[in-house]
CSV table of C-alpha atoms and ligand atoms in Angstrom, one decimal:
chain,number,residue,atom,x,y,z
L,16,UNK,CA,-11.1,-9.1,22.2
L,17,UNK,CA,-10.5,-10.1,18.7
L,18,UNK,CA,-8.6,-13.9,18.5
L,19,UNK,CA,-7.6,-15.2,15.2
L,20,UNK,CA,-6.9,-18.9,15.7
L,21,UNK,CA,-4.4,-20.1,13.4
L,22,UNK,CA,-3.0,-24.0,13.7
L,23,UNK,CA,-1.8,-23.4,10.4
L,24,UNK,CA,-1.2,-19.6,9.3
L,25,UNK,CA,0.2,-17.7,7.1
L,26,UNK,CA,3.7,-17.3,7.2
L,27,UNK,CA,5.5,-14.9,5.0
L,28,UNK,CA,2.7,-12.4,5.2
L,29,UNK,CA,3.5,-9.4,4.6
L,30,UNK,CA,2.3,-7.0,7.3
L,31,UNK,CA,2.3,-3.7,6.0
L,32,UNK,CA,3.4,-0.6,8.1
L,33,UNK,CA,1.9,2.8,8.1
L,34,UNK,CA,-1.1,3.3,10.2
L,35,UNK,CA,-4.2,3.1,7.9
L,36,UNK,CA,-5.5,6.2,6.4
L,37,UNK,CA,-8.3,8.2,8.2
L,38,UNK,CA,-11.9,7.3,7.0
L,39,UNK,CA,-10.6,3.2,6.0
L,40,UNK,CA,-11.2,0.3,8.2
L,41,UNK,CA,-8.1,-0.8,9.9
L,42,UNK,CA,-6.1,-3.6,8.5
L,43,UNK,CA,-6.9,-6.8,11.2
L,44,UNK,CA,-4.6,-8.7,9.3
L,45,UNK,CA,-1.1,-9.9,7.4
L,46,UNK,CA,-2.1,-8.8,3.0
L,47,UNK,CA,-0.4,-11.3,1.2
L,48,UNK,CA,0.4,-14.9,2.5
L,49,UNK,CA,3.9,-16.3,0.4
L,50,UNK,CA,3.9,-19.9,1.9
L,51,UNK,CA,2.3,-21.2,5.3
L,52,UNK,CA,3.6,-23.3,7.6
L,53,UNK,CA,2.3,-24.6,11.0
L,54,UNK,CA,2.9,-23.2,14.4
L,55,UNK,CA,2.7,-19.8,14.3
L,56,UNK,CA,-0.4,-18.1,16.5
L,57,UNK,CA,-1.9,-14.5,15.3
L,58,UNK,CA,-4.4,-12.0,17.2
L,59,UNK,CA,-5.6,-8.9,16.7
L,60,UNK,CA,-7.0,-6.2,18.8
L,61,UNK,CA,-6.9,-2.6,19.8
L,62,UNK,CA,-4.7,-1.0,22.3
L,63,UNK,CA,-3.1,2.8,22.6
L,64,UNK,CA,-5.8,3.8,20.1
L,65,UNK,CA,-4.9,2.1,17.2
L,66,UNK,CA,-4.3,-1.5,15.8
L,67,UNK,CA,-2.6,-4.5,17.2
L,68,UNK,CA,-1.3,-7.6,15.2
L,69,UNK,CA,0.7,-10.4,16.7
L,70,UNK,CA,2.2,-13.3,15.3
L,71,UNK,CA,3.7,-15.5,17.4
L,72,UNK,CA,5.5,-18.8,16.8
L,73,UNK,CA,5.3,-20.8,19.7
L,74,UNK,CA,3.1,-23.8,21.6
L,75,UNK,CA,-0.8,-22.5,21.4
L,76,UNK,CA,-0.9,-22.1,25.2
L,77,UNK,CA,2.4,-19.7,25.1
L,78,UNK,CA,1.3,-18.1,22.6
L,79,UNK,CA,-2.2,-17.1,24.3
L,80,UNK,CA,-0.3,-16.0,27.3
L,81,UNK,CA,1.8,-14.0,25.7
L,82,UNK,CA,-0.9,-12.2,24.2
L,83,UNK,CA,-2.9,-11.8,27.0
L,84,UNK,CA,0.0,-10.5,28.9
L,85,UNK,CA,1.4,-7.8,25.6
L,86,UNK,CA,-2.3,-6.7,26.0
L,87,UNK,CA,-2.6,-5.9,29.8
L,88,UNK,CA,1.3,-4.5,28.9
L,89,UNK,CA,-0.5,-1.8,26.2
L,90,UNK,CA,-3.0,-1.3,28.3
L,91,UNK,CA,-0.9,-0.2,31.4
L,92,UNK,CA,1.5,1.5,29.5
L,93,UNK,CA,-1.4,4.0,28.2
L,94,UNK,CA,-3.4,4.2,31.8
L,95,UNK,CA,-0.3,4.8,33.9
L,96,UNK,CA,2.5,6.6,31.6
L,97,UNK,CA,1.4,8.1,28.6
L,98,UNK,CA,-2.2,9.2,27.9
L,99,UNK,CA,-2.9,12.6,28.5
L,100,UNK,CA,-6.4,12.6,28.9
L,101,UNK,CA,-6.5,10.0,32.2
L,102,UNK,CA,-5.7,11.3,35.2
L,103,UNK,CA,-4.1,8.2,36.4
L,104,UNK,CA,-1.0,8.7,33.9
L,105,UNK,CA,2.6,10.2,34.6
L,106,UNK,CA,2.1,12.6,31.7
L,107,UNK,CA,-1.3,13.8,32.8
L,108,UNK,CA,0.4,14.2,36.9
L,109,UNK,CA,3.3,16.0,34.5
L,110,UNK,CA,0.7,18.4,32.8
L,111,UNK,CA,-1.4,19.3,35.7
L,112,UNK,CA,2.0,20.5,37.7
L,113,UNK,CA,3.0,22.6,35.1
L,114,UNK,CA,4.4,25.6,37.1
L,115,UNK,CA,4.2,24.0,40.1
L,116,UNK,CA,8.3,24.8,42.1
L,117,UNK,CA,8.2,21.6,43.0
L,118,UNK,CA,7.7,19.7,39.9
L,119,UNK,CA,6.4,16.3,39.1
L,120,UNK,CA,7.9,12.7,41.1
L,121,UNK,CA,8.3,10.5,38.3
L,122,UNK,CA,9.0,7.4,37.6
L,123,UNK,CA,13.3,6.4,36.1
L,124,UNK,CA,11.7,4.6,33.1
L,125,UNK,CA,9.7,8.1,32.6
L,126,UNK,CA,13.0,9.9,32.9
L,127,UNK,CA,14.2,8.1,30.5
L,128,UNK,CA,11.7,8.5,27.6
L,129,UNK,CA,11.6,12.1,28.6
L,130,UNK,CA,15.4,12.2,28.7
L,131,UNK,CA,15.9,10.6,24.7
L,132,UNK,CA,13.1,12.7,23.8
L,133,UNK,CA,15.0,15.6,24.8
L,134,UNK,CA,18.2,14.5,23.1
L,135,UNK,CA,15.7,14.4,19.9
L,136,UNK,CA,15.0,17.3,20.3
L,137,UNK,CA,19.3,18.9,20.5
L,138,UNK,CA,19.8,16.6,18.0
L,139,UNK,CA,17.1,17.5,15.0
L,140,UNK,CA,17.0,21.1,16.1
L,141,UNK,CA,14.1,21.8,17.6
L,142,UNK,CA,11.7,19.5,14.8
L,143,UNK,CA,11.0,16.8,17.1
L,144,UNK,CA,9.4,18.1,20.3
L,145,UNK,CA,7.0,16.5,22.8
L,146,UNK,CA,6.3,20.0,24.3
L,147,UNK,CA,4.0,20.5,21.8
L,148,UNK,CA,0.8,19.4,23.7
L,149,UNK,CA,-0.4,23.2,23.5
L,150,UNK,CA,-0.2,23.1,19.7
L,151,UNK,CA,-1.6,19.3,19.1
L,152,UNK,CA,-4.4,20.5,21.6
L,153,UNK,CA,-5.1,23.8,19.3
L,154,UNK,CA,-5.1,22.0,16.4
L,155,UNK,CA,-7.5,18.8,18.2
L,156,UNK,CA,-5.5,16.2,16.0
L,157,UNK,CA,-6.6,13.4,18.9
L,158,UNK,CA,-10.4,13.6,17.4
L,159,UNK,CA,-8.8,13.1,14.0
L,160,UNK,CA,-7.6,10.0,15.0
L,161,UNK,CA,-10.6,8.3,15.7
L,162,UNK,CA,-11.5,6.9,12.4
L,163,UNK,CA,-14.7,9.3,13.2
L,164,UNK,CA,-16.6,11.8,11.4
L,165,UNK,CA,-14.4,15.4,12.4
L,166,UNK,CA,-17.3,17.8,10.4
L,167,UNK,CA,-17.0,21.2,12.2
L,168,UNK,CA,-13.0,21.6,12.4
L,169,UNK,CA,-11.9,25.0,11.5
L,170,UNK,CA,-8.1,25.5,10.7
L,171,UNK,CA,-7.1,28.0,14.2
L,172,UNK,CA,-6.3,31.2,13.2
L,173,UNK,CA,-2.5,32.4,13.1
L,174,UNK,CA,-3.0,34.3,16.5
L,175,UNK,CA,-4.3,31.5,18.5
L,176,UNK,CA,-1.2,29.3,16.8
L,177,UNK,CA,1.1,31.5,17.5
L,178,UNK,CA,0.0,31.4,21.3
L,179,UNK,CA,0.1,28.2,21.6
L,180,UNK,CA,3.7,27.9,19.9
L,181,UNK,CA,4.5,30.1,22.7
L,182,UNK,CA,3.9,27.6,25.3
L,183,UNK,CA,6.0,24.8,23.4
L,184,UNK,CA,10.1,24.3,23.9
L,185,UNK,CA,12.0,21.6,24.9
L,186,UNK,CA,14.8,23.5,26.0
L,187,UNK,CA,12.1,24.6,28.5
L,188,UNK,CA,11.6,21.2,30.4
L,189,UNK,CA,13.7,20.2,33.1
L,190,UNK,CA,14.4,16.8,34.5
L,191,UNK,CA,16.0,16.1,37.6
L,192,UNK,CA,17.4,12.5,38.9
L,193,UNK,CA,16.8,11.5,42.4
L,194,UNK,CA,19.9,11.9,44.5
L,195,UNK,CA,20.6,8.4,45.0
L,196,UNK,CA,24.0,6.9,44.3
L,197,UNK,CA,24.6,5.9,40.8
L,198,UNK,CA,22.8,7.2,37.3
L,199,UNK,CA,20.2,4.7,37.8
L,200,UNK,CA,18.6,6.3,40.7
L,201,UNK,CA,14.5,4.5,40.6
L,202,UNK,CA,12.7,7.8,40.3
L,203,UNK,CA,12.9,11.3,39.2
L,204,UNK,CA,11.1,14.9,39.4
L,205,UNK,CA,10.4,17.0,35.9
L,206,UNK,CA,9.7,20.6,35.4
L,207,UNK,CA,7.2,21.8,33.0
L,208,UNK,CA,6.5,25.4,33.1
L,209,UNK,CA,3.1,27.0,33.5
L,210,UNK,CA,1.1,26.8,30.3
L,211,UNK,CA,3.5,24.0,29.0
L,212,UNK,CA,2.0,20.4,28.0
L,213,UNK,CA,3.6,17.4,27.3
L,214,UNK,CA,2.6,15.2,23.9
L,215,UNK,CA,3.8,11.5,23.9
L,216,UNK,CA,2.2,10.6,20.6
L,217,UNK,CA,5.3,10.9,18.6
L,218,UNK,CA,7.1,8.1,20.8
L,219,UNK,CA,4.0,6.3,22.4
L,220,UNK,CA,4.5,3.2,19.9
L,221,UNK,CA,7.9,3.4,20.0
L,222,UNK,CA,8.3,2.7,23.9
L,223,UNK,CA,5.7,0.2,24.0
L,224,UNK,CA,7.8,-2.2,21.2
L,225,UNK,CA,10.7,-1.4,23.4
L,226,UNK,CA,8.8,-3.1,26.4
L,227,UNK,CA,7.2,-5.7,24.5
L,228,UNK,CA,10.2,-6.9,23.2
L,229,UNK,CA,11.8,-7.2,26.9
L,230,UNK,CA,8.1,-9.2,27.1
L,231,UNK,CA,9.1,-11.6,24.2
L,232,UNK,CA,12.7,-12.0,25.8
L,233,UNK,CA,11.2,-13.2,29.1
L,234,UNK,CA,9.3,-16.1,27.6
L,235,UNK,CA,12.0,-18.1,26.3
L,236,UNK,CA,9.2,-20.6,24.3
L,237,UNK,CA,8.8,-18.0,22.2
L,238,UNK,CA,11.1,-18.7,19.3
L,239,UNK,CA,9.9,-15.6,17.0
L,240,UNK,CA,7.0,-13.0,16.6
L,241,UNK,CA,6.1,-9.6,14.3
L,242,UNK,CA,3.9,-7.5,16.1
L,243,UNK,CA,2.6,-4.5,14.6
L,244,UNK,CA,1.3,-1.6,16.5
L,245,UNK,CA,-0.3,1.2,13.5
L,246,UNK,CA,2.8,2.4,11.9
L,247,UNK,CA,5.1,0.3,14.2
L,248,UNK,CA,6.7,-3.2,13.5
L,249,UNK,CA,8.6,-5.3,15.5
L,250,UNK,CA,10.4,-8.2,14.7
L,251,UNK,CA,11.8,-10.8,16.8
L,252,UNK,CA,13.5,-14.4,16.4
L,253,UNK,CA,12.9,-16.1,14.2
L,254,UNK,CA,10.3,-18.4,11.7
L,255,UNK,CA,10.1,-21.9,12.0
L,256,UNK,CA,10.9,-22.6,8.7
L,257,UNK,CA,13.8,-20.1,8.7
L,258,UNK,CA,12.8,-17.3,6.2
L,259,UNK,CA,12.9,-14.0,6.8
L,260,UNK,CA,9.9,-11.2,7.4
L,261,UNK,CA,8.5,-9.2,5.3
L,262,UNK,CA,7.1,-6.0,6.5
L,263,UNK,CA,5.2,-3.9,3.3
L,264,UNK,CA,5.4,-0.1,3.2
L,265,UNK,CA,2.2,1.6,2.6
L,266,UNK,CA,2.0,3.5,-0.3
L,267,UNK,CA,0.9,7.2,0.9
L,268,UNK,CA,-0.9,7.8,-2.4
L,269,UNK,CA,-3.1,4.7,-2.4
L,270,UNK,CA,-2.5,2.7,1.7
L,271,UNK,CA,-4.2,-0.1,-0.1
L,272,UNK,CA,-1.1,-1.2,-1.5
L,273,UNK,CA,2.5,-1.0,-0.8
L,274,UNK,CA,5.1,0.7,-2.5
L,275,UNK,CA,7.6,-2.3,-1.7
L,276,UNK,CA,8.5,-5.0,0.7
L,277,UNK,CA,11.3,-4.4,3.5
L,278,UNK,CA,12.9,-8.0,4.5
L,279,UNK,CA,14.5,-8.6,7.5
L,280,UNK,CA,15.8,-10.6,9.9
L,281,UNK,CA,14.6,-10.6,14.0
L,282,UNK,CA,15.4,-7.7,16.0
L,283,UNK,CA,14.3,-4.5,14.2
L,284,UNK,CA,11.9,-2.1,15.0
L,285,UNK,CA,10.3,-0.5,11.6
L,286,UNK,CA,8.4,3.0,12.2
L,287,UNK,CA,6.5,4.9,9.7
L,288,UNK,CA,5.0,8.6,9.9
L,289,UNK,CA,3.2,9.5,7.3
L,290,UNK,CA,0.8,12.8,6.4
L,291,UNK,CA,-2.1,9.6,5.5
L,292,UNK,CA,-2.3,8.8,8.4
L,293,UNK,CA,-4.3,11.3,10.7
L,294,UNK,CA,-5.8,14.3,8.7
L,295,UNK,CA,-8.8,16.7,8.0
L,296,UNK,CA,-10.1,18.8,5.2
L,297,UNK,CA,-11.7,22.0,6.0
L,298,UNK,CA,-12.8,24.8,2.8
L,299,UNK,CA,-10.8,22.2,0.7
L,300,UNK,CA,-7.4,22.1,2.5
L,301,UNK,CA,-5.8,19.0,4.3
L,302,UNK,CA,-4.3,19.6,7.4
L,303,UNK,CA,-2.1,16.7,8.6
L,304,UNK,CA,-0.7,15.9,12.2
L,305,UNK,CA,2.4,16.2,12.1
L,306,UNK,CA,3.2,20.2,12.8
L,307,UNK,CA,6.6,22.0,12.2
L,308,UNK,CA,7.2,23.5,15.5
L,309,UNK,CA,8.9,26.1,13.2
L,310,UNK,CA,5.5,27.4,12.0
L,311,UNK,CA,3.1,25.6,14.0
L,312,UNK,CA,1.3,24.2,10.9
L,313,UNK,CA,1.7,20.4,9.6
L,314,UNK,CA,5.3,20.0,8.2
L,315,UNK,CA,5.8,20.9,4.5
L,316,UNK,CA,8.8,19.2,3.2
L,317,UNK,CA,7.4,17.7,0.6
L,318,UNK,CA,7.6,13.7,2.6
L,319,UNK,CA,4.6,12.2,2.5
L,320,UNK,CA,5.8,9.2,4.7
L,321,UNK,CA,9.2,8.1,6.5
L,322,UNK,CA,10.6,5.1,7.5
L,323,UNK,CA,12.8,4.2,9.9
L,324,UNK,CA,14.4,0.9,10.7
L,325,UNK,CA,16.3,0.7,13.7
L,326,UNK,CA,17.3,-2.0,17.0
L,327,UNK,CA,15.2,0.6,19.7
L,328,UNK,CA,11.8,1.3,19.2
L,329,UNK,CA,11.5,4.9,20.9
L,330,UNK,CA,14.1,6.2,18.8
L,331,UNK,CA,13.2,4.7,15.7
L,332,UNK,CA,9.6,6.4,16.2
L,333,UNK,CA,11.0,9.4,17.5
L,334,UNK,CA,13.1,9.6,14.5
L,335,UNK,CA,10.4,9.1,12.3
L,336,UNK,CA,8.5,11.6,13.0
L,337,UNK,CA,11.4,14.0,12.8
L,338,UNK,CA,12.6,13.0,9.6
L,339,UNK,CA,9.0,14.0,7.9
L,340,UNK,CA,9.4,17.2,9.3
L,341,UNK,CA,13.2,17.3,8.5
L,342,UNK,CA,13.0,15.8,4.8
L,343,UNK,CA,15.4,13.6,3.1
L,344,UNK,CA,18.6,15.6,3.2
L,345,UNK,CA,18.7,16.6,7.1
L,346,UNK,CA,16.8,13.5,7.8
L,347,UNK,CA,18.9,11.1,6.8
L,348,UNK,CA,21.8,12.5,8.1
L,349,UNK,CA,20.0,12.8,12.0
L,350,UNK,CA,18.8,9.2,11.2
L,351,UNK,CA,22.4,7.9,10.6
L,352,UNK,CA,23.8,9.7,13.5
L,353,UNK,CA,21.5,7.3,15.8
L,354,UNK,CA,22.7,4.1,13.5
L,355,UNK,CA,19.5,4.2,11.4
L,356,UNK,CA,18.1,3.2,7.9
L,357,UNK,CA,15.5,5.7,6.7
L,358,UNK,CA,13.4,5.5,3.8
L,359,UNK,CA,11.5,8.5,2.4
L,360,UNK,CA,8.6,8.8,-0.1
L,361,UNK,CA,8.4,11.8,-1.4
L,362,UNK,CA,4.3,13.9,-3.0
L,363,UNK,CA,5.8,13.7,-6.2
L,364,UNK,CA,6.4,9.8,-5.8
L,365,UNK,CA,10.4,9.3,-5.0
L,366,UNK,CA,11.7,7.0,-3.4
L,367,UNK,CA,14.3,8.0,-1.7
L,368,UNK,CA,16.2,5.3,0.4
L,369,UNK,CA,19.6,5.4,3.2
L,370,UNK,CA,22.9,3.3,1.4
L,371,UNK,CA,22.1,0.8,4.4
L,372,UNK,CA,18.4,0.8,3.6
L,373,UNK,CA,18.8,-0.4,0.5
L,374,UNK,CA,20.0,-4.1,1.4
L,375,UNK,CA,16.8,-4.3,3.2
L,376,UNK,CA,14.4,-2.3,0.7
L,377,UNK,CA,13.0,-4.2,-2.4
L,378,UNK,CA,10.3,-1.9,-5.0
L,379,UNK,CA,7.1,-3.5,-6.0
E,5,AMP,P1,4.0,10.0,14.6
E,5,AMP,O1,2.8,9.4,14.0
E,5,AMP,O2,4.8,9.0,15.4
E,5,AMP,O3,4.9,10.7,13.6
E,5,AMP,O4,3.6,11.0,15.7
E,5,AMP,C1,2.7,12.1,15.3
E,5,AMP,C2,2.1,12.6,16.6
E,5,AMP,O5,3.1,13.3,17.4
E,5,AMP,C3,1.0,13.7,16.3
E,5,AMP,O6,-0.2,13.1,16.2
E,5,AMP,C4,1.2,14.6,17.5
E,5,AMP,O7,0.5,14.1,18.6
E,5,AMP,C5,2.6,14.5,17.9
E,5,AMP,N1,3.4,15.5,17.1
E,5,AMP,C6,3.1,16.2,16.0
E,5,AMP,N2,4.1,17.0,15.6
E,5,AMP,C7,5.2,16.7,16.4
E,5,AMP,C8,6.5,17.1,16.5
E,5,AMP,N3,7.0,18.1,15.7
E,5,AMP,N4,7.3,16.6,17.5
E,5,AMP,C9,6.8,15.7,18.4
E,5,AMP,N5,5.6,15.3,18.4
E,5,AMP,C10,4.7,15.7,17.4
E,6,MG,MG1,6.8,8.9,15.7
């Protein structure tokens, strides 16, 4: 564990959003300090394989255990619901039944996730799709993530893609509420057939700002807090000294800077997908991870990063990711039927922002 004690901190950083790029050191900390006041507490550490930053304004001892306790939050979160590679999560049970008649018991918050993800999915046509765990697989895009060397990828050929797209569908997953009385029934079965894998990445993030916001609201001597999970932000409350925060939006073309400074009040989530963020070269191409289930091959709509600023964390991650494969056009509009702000920057350097984004959206 990584603590950064800060009686008096800086306040007014801007934390920037956007996961770092491949190959750099992750940001531990808030890039630009404005003023600094006292009382606010930061920490940084890993969880969910990438980056954690908290800020939280509130006495020291609070403050600790509310860290301690987002930590052992992220941590559950990834052993028991969404990792796919330990076999004590729900999506790991989900992907070992596939084809099994019986399908998968799972849990009504699972349903849930599964359940907007599946909405997404109507709703973008088919670009956002977390049955694409065949495809991620083919392509190997968890190695990329790991900051580590990836020497030896090859690009799969078209056959093997095409195979694997076969095994990917939404339309193809089935979930089923338990029979007890009401919509909120506690648990539920789903039905993933034979072949078919489930891939959480796209809304990981996003459901874990969900819960640790219902964290932050528990604790009422918390008075505000930004935490920042890779290319998620979520703000909540608010400062001591009143002003607002400032979350910085990484510049795809250099992520050492930003390409301007979003301001905003408590109670948004802020999600970024960018093509910066996980990627390998192979014979002189870049391959990025975020695939057009139309084609099986990273999304070409000439986005290089999207972001989405909305009240719910899964949908605003969710939404991100669909937008870069969507673009600006068919983006937005998805974006605004869900009550978002999007913001898209574009290879040849646009900016291109929502009418609500730009009350929130100031260029460098
Ligand atoms: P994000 O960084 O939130 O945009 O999520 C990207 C991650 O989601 C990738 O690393 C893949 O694991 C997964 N993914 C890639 N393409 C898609 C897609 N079209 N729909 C859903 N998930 C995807
Ligand atoms: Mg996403």
């Amino acid at each position: 564990m990584k603590r950064f004690l800060c009686g008096a901190i800086l306040f007014g950083a801007v934390f920037s959003i956007g996961s770092c790029a491949k190959g750099q050191t992750p940001p531990l900390s808030g890039k630009e300090s404005e003023d600094s006041t006292e009382g606010a507490w930061q920490y940084a550490d890993t969880a969910m394989g990438t980056v954690v930053q908290e800020t939280v304004y509130a006495e020291k001892d609070i403050a600790n255990c509310f860290y301690e306790s987002s930590m052992e939050l992220l941590g559950k979160l990834e052993k028991e619901d969404l990792s796919w590679r330990l076999d004590t999560s729900q999506v790991y049970r989900i992907n070992a039944s596939a084809g099994e008649k019986e399908g998968c018991q799972i849990s009504g918050e699972m349903a849930s996730v599964l359940e907007s993800c599946l909405e997404l999915y109507e709703r973008s046509q088919g670009a956002f799709d977390v049955t694409l765990g065949s495809l991620t697989r083919l392509w190997d895009i968890d190695k990329w993530a790991a900051w580590d060397d990836t020497g030896g990828f090859s690009c799969p050929s078209r056959e093997a893609v095409e195979q694997a797209l076969s095994l990917c569908g939404s339309e193809r997953l089935r979930i089923q509420r338990g029979d007890g009385p009401g919509s909120g029934s506690s648990d539920a079965k789903v039905f993933l057939p034979e072949g078919m894998r489930l891939d959480l990445g796209a809304v990981g993030k996003g459901v874990a700002q969900s819960r640790l916001r219902d964290l932050l609201e528990e604790e009422t001597g918390i008075t505000g807090a930004v935490i920042s999970l890779g290319g998620s932000i979520l703000t909540y409350g608010v400062k001591t000294d009143g002003s607002p925060w400032k979350v910085g939006i990484l510049d795809p073309g250099d992520t050492s800077s930003n390409i301007g400074i979003l301001t905003l009040e408590g109670g948004w989530c802020v999600s970024t997908s960018g093509d910066y963020e996980r990627y390998v070269e192979a014979d002189g191409v870049r391959y990025h991870h975020i695939l057009d289930p139309a084609t099986g091959y990273p999304a070409q709509s000439g986005v290089r990063g999207v972001t989405v600023l909305v009240k719910e964390g899964i949908l605003g991650d969710g939404l991100s990711t669909a937008c870069f494969i969507l673009g600006p056009e068919k983006g937005m509009t998805l974006a605004s039927e869900y009550g978002a702000e999007s913001l898209f920057v574009m290879a040849n350097g646009e900016i291109i922002l929502s009418p609500g984004m730009e009350s929130y959206f100031q260029e460098k």
